[in-house]
mmCIF file of C-alpha atoms and ligand atoms in Angstrom:
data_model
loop_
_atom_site.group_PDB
_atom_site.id
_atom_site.type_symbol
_atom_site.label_atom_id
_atom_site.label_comp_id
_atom_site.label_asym_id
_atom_site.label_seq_id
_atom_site.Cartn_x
_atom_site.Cartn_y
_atom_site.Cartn_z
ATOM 1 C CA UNK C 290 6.479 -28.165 -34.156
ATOM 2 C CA UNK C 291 3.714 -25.801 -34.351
ATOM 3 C CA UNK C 292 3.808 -23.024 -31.674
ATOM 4 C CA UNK C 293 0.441 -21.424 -30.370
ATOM 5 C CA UNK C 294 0.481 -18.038 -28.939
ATOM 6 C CA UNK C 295 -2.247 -17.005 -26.390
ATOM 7 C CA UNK C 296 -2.945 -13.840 -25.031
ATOM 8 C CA UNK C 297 -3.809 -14.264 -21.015
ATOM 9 C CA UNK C 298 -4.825 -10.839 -19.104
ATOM 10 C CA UNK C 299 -3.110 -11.643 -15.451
ATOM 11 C CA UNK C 300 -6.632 -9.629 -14.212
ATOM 12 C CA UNK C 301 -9.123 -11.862 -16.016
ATOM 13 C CA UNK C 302 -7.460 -15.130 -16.238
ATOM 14 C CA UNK C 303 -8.866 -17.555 -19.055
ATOM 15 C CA UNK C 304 -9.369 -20.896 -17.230
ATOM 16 C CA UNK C 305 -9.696 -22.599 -20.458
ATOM 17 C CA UNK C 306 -6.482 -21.299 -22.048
ATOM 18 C CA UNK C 307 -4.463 -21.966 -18.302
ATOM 19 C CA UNK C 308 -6.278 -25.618 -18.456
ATOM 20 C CA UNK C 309 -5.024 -26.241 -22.008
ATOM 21 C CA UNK C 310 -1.558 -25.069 -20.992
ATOM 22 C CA UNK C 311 -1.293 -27.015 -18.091
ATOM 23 C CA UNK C 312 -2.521 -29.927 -19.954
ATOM 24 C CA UNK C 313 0.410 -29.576 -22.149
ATOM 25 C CA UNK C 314 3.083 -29.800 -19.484
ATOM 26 C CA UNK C 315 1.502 -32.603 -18.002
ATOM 27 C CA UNK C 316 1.881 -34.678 -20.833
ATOM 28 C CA UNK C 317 5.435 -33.909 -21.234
ATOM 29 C CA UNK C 318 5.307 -31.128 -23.458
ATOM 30 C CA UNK C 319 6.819 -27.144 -22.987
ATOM 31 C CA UNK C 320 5.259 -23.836 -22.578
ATOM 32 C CA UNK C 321 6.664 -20.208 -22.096
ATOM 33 C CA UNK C 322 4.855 -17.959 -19.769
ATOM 34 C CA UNK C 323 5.403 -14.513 -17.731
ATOM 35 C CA UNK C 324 6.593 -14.386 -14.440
ATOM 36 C CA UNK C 325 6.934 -10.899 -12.754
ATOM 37 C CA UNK C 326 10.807 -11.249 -13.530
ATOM 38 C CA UNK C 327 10.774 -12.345 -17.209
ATOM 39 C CA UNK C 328 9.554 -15.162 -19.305
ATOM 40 C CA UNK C 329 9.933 -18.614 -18.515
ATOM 41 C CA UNK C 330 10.160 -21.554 -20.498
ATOM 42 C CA UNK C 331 8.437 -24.437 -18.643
ATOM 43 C CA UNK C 332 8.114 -27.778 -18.301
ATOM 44 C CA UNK C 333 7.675 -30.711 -15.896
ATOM 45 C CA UNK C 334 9.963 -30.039 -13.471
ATOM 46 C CA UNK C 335 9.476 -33.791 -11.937
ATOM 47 C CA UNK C 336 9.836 -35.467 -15.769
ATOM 48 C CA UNK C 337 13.138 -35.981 -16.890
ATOM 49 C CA UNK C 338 12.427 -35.876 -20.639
ATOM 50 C CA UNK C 339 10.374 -32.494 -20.016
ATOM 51 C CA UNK C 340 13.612 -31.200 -18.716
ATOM 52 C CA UNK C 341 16.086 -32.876 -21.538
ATOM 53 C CA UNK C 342 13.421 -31.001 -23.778
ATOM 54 C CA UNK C 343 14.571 -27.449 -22.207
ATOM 55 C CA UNK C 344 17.645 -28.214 -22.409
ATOM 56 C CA UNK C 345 17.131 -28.608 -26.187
ATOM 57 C CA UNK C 346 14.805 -26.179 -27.189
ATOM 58 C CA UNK C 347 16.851 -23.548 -25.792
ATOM 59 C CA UNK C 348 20.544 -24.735 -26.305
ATOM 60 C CA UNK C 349 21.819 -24.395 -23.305
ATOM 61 C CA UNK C 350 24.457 -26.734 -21.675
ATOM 62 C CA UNK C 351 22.885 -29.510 -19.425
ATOM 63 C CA UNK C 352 25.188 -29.269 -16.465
ATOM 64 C CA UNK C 353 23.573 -25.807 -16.015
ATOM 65 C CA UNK C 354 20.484 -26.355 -13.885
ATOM 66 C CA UNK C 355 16.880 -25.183 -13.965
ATOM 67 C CA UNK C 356 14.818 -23.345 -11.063
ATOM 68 C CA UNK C 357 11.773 -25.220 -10.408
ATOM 69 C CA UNK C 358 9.000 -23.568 -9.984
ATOM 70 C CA UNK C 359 5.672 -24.379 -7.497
ATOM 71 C CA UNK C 360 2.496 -21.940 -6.758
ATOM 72 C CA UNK C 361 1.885 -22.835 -2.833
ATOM 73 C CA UNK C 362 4.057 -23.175 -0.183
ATOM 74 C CA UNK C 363 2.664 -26.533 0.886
ATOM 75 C CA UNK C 364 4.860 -28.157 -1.954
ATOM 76 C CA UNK C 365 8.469 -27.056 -1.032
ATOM 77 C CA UNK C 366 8.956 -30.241 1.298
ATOM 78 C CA UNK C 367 8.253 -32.544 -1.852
ATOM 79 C CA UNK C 368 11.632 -30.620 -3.839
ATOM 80 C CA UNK C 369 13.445 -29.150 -0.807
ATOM 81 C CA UNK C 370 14.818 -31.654 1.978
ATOM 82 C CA UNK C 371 15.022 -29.649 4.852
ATOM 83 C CA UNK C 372 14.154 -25.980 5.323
ATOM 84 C CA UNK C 373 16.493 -23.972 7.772
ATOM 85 C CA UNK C 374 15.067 -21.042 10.040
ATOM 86 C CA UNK C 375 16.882 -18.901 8.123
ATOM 87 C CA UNK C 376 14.755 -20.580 5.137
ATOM 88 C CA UNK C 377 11.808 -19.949 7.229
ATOM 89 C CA UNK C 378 12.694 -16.203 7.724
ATOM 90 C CA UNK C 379 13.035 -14.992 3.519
ATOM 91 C CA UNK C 380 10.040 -17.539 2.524
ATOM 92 C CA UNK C 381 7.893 -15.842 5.164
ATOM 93 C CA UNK C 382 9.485 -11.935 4.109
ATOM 94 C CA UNK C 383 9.660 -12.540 -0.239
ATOM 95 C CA UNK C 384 7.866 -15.747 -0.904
ATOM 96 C CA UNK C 385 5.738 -15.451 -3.275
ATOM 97 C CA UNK C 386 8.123 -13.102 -5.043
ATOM 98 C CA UNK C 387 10.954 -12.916 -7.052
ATOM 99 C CA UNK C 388 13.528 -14.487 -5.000
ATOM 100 C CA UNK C 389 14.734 -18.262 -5.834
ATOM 101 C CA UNK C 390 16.468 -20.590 -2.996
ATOM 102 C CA UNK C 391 18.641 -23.308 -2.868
ATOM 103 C CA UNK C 392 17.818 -26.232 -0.653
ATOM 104 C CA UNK C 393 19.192 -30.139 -0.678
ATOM 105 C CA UNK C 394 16.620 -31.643 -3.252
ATOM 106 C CA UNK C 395 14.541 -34.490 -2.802
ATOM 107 C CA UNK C 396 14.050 -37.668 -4.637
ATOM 108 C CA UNK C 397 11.509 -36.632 -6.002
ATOM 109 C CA UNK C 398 13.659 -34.073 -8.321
ATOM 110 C CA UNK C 399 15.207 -35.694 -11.133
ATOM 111 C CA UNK C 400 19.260 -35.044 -11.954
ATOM 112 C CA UNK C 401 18.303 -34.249 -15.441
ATOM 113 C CA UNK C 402 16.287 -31.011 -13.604
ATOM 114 C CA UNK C 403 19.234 -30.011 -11.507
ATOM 115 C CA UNK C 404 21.983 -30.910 -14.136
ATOM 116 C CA UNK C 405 23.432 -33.500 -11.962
ATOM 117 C CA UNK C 406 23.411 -31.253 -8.738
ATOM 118 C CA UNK C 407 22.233 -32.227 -5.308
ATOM 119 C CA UNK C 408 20.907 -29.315 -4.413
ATOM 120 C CA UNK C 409 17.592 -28.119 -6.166
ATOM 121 C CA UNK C 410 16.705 -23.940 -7.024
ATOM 122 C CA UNK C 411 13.206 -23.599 -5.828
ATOM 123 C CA UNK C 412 10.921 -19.998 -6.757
ATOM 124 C CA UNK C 413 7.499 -19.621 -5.964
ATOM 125 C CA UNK C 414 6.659 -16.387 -8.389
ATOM 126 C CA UNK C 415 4.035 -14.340 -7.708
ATOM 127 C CA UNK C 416 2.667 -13.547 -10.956
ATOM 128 C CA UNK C 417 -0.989 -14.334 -11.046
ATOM 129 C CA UNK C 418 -0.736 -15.925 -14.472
ATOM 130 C CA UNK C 419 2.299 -17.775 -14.044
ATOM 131 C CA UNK C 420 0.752 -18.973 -10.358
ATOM 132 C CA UNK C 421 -2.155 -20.269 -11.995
ATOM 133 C CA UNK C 422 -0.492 -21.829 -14.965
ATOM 134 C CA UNK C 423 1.958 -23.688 -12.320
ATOM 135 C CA UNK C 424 -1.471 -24.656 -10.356
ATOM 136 C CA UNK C 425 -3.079 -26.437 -13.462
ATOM 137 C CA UNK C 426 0.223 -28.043 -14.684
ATOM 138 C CA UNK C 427 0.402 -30.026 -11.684
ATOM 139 C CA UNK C 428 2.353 -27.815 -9.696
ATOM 140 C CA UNK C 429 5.895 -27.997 -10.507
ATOM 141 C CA UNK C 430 7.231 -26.266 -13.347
ATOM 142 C CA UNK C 431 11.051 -26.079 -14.479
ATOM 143 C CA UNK C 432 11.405 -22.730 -16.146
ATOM 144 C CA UNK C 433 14.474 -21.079 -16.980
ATOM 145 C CA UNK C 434 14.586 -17.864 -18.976
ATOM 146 C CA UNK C 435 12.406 -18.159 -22.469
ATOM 147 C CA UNK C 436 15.639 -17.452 -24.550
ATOM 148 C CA UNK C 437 17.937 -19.210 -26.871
ATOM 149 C CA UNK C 438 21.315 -19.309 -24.564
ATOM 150 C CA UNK C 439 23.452 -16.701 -23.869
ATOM 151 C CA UNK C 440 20.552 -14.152 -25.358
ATOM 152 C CA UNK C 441 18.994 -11.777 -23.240
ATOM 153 C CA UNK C 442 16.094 -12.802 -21.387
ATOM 154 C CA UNK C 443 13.021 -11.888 -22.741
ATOM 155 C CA UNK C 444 10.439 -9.399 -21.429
ATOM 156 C CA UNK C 445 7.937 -9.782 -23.967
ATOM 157 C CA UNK C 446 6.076 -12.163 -25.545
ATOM 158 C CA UNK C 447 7.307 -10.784 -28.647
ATOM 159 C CA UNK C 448 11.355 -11.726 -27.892
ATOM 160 C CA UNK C 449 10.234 -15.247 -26.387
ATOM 161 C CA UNK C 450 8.420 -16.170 -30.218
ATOM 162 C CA UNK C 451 11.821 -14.454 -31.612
ATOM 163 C CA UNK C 452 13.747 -17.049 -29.885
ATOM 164 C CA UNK C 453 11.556 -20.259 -29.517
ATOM 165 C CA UNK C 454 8.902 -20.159 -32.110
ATOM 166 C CA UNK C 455 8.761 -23.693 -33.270
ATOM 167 C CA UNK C 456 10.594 -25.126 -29.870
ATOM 168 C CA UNK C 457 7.852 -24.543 -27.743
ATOM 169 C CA UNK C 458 4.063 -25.867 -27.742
ATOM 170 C CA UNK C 459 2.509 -23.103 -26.714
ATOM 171 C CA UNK C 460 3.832 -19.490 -25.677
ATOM 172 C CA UNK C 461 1.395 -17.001 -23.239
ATOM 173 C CA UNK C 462 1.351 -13.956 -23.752
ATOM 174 C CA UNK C 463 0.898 -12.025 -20.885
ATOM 175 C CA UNK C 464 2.461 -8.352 -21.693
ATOM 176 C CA UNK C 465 4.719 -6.343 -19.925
ATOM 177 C CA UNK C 466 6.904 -7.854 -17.134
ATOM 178 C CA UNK C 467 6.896 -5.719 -13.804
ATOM 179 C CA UNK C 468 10.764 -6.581 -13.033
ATOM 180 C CA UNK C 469 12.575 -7.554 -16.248
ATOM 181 C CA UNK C 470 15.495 -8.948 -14.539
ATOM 182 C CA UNK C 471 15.663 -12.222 -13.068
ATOM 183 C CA UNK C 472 15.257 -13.265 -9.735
ATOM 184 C CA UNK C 473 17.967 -13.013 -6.792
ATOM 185 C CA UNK C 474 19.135 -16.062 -6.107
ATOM 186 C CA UNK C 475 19.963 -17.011 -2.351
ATOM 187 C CA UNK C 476 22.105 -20.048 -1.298
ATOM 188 C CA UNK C 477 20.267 -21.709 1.389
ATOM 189 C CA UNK C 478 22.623 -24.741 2.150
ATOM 190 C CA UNK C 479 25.774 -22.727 3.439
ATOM 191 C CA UNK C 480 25.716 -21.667 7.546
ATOM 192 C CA UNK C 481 25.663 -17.779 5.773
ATOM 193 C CA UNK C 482 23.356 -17.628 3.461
ATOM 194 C CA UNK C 483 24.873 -16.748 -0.025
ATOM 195 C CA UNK C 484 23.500 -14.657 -2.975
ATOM 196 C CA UNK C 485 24.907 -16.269 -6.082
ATOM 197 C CA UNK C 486 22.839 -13.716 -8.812
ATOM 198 C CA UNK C 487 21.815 -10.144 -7.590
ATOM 199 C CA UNK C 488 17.896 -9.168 -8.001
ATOM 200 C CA UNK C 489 15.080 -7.239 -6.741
ATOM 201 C CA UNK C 490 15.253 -8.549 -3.332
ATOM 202 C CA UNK C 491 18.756 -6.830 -2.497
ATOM 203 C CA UNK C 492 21.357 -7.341 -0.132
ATOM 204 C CA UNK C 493 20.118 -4.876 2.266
ATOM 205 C CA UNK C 494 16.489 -6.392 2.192
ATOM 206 C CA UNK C 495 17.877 -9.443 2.740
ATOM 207 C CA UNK C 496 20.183 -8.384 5.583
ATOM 208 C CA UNK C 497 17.037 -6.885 7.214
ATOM 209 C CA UNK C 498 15.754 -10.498 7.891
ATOM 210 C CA UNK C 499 18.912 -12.669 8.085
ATOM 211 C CA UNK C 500 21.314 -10.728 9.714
ATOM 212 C CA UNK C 501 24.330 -11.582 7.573
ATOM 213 C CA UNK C 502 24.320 -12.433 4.328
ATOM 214 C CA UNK C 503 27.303 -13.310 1.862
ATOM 215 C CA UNK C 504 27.590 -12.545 -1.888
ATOM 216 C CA UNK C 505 29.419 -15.368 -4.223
ATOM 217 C CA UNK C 506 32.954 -13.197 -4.448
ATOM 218 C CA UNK C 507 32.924 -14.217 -8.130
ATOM 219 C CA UNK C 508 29.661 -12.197 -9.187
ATOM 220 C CA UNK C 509 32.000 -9.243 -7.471
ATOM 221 C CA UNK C 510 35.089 -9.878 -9.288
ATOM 222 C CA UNK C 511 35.849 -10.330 -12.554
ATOM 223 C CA UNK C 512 39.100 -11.342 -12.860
ATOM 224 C CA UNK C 513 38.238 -14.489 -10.415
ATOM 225 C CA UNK C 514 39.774 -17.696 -10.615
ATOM 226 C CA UNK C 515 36.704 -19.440 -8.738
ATOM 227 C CA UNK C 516 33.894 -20.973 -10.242
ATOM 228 C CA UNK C 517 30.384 -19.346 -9.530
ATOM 229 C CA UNK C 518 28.265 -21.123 -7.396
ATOM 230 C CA UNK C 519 25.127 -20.888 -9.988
ATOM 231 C CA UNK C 520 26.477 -22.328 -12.601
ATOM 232 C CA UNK C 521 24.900 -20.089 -15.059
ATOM 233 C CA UNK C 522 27.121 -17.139 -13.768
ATOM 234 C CA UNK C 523 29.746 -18.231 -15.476
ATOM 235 C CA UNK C 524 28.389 -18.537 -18.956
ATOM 236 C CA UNK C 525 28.641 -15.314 -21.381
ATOM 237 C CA UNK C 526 25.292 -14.432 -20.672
ATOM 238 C CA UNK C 527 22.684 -11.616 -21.661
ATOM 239 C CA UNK C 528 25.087 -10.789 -24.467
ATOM 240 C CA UNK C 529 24.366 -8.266 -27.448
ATOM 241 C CA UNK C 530 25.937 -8.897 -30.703
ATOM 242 C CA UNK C 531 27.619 -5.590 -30.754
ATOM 243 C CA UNK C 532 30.613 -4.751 -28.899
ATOM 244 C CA UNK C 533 30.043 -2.933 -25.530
ATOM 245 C CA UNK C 534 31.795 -1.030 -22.997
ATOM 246 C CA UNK C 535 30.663 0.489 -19.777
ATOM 247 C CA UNK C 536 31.569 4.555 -19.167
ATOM 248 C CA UNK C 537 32.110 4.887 -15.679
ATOM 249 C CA UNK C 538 32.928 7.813 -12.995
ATOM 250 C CA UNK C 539 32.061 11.361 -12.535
ATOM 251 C CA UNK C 540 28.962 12.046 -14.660
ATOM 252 C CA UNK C 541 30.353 14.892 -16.731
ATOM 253 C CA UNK C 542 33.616 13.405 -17.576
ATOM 254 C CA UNK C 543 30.913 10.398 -18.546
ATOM 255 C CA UNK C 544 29.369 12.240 -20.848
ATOM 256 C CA UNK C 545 32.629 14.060 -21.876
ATOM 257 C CA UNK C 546 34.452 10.600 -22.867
ATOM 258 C CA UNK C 547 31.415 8.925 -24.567
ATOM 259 C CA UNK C 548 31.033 11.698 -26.935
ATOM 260 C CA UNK C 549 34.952 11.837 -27.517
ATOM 261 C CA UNK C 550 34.720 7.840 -28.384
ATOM 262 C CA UNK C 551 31.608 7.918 -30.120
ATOM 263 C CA UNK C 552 33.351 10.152 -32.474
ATOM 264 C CA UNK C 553 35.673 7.730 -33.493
ATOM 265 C CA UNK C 554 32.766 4.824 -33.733
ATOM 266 C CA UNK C 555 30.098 5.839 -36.830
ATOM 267 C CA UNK C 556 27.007 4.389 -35.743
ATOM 268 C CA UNK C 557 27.188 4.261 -31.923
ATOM 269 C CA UNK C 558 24.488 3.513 -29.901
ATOM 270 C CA UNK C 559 24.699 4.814 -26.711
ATOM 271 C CA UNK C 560 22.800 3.733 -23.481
ATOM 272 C CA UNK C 561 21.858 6.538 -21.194
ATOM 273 C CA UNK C 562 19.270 7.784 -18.376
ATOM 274 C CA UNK C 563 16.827 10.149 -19.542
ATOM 275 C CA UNK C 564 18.288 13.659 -18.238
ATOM 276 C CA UNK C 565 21.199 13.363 -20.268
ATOM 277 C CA UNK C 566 19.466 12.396 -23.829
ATOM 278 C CA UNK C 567 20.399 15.478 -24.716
ATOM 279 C CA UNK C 568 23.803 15.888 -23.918
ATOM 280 C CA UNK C 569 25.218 13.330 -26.716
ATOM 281 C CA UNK C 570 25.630 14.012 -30.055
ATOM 282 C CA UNK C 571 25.907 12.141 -33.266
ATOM 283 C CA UNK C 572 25.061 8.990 -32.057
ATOM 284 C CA UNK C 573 22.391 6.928 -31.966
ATOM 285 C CA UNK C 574 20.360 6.867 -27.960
ATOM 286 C CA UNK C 575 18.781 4.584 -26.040
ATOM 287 C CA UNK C 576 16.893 6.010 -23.249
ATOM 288 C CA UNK C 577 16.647 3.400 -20.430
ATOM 289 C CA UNK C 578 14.840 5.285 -17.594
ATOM 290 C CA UNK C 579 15.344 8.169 -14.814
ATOM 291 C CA UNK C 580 18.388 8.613 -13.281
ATOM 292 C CA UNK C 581 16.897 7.899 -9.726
ATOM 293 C CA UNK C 582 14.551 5.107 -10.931
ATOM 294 C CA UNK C 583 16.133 1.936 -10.760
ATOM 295 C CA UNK C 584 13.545 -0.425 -11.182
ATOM 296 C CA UNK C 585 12.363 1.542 -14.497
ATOM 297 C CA UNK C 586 15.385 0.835 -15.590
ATOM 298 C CA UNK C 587 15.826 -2.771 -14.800
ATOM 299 C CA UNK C 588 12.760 -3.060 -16.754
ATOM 300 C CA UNK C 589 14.325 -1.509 -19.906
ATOM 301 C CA UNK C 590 17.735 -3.222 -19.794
ATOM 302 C CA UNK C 591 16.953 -6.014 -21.896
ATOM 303 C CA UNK C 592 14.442 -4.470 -23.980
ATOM 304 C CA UNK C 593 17.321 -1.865 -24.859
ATOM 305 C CA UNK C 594 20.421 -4.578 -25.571
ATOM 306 C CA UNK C 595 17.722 -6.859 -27.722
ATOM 307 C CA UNK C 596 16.861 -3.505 -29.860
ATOM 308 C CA UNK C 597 20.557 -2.684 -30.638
ATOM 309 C CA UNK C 598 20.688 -6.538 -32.187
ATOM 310 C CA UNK C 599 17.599 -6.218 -34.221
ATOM 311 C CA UNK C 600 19.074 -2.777 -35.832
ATOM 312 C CA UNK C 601 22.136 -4.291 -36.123
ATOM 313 C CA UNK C 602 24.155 -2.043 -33.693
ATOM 314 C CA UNK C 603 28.120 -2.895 -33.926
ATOM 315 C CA UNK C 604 29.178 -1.088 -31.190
ATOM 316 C CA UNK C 605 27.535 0.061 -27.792
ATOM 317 C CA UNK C 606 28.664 2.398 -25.356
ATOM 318 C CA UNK C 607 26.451 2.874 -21.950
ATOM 319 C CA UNK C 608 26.452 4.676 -19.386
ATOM 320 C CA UNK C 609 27.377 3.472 -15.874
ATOM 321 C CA UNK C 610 24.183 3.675 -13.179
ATOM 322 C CA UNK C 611 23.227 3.654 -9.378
ATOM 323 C CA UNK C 612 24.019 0.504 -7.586
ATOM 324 C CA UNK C 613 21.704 0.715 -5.091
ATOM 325 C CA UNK C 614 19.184 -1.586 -4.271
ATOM 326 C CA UNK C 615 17.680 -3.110 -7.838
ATOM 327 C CA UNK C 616 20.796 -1.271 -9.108
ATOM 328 C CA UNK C 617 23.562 -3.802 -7.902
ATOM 329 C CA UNK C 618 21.570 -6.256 -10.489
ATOM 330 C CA UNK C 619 21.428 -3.756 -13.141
ATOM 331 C CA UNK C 620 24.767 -3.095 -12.665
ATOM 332 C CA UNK C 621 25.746 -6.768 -12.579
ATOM 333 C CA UNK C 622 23.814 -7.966 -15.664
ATOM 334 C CA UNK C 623 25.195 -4.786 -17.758
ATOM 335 C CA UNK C 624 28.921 -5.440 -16.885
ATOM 336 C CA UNK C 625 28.481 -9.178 -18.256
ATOM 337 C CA UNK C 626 26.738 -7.867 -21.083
ATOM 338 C CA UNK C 627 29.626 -5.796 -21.623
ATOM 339 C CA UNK C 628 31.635 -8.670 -21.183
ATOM 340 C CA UNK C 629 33.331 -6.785 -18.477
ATOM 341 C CA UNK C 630 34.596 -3.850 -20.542
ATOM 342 C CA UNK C 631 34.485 -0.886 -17.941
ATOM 343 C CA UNK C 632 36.644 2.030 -19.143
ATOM 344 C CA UNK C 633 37.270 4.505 -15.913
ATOM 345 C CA UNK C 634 37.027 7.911 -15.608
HETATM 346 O O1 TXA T 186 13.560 -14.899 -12.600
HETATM 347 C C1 TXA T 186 13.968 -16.037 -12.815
HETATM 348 O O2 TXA T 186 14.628 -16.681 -11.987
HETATM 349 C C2 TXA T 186 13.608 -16.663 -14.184
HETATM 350 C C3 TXA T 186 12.093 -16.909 -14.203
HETATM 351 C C4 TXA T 186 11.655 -17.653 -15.425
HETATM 352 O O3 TXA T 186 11.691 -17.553 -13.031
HETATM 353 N N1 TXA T 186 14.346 -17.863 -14.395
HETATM 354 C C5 TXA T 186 15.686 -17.875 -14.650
HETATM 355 O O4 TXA T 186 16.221 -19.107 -14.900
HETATM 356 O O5 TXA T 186 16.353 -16.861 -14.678
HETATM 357 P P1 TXA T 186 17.652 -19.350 -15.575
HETATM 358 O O6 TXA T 186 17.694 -20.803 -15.847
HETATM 359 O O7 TXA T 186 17.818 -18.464 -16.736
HETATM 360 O O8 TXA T 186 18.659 -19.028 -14.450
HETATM 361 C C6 TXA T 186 18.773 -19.910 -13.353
HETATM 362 C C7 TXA T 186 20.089 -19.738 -12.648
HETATM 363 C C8 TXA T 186 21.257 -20.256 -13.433
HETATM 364 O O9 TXA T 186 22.344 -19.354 -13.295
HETATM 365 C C9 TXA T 186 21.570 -21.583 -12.719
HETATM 366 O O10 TXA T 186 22.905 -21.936 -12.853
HETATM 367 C C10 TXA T 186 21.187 -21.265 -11.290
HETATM 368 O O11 TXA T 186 20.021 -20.487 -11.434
HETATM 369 N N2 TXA T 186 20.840 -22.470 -10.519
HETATM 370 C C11 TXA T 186 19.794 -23.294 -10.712
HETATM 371 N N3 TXA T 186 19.828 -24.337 -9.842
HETATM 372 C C12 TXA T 186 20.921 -24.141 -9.074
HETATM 373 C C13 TXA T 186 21.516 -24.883 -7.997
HETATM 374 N N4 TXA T 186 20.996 -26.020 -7.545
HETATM 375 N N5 TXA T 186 22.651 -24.384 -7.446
HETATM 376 C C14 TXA T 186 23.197 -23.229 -7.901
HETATM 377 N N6 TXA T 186 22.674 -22.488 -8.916
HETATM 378 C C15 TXA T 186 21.564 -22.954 -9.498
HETATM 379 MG MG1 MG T 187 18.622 -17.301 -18.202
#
């Protein structure tokens, strides 16, 4: 298959080009756009083959199920079967946004779209490109993330052709993603809500509207016995090819260990906020942002872990950041990148 690439400026949006793409899904076909998280990889949410065809073009397991995507509010009673006050209280806080839900699906949503689940993963993204391109495909897109699986998710254009040039009809191009880490996903279906994958709308923001709010006890522990509730969790995801491990503790003794281990590793790459670029030596760096600037650095994570695979980086040691906020994703999404190597000290 032939892959077109278009450029689409989210401040001048090319009808033509969105019509074209929307075209495309409607007649089963797949496109990758941006969404303010990361790239998705779309395709008729509501068409069974269109989402047999994700499944496919990225390799990923078909018991693990897609979000679905829609561009007005209007639409969630055609996916969702019920919508709880609670439900009523985030939609009307973070909708549009990046925060995905979990309702009782529909008819109307085929098994093949939820890999065999009951319950459907619905995101209304506020990206003006990716609301558009939703609009003209009819208005229900399944997108996961526009990577092959297990790779990091891509947060520009540049890493989606990497991955699915030639699996895709058409990928937009829309530049740099705001976010770069996906959304937070909330269980809607349990009497406490759940979050089953940490993202820009935190805990705390959450708690503001809901009151309480659980997190899935296996995102928190590694050693769990339990299955994740998304099943994605439990997949080695966002992976590098090198070997990783996660320096954490007092920041000097950080920096201390890092440089004694790096010694011992020729070639290390080394992950680190900006202030303290110039405290390592020896080893290759990888800036990923300012200490107190979370989001900058959410934005850089996967940017960073795709860069050590394209120079061929064999072994990766970063350092451990704030947890706060857009942090606790950072945090969770570098500790399974990591593959849950945390040294202490
Ligand atoms: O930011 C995002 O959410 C991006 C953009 C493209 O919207 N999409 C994304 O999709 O990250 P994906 O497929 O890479 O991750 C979706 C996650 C998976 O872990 C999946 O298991 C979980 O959502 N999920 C989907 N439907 C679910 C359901 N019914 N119940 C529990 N987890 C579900
Ligand atoms: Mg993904």
């Amino acid at each position: 298959m032939i892959t077109k690439t278009v450029r689409i400026d989210e401040n001048k949006i090319d009808a033509a080009l969105i019509k074209e793409a929307g075209e495309i899904i409607k007649s089963g076909g797949l496109v990758a756009f941006p969404t303010e998280t990361v790239y998705g990889l779309g395709g008729d949410a509501l068409n069974p083959e269109s989402s047999k065809k994700i499944y496919a073009a990225k390799g990923r397991p078909s018991d693990n199920p897609l979000i679905v995507h829609i561009y007005r509010i209007e639409d969630l009673e055609k996916v969702a079967k019920s919508v709880s006050e609670n439900a009523k209280k985030v939609i009307d806080a973070f909708w549009p946004g990046p925060l995905t839900l979990i309702f009782e699906k529909t008819d109307a949503v085929p098994k093949e779209t939820t890999g065999g689940l009951d319950t459907v993963a619905v995101r209304f993204p506020i990206h003006p490109t990716a609301m558009a391109f939703i609009e003209a495909a009819g208005g229900f897109v399944a997108a996961p993330s526009a990577n092959l699986s297990g790779r990091p998710s891509p947060t520009l254009a540049k890493y989606v052709c990497e991955d699915l040039n030639g699996r895709v009809d058409m990928i937009i191009d829309g530049g740099n993603i705001p976010i770069g880490l996906e959304s937070t996903i909330v269980d809607m279906t349990s009497e406490v809500p759940m979050i089953l994958r940490p993202g820009f709308v935190s805990k705390e923001m959450l708690e503001e509207v809901l009151g309480e709010v659980r997190v899935d006890p296996t995102i928190l522990d590694a050693n769990s016995k339990e299955r994740p509730k998304a099943p994605g969790m439990r997949y080695r995801h966002y992976a590098p090819k090198a070997d990783m491990a996660i320096v954490r503790g007092d920041e000097e003794k950080v920096i201390e260990k890092i440089n004694e281990i790096a010694k011992e590793h020729e070639g290390c790459t080394v992950i680190c906020v900006d202030e303290n670029a110039d405290k390592y030596h020896g080893v290759n760096l990888k800036k990923v942002g300012k200490k107190e600037d979370a989001l900058e650095i959410a934005s850089n994570l996967y940017k960073v872990l795709r860069e050590c695979d394209d120079e061929g980086v064999e072994y990766i040691l970063s350092e451990s950041f704030s947890d706060k906020g857009i942090g606790a994703a950072v945090m969770n999404r570098l500790i399974k990148a990591a593959g849950h190597k945390i040294i202490d000290v």
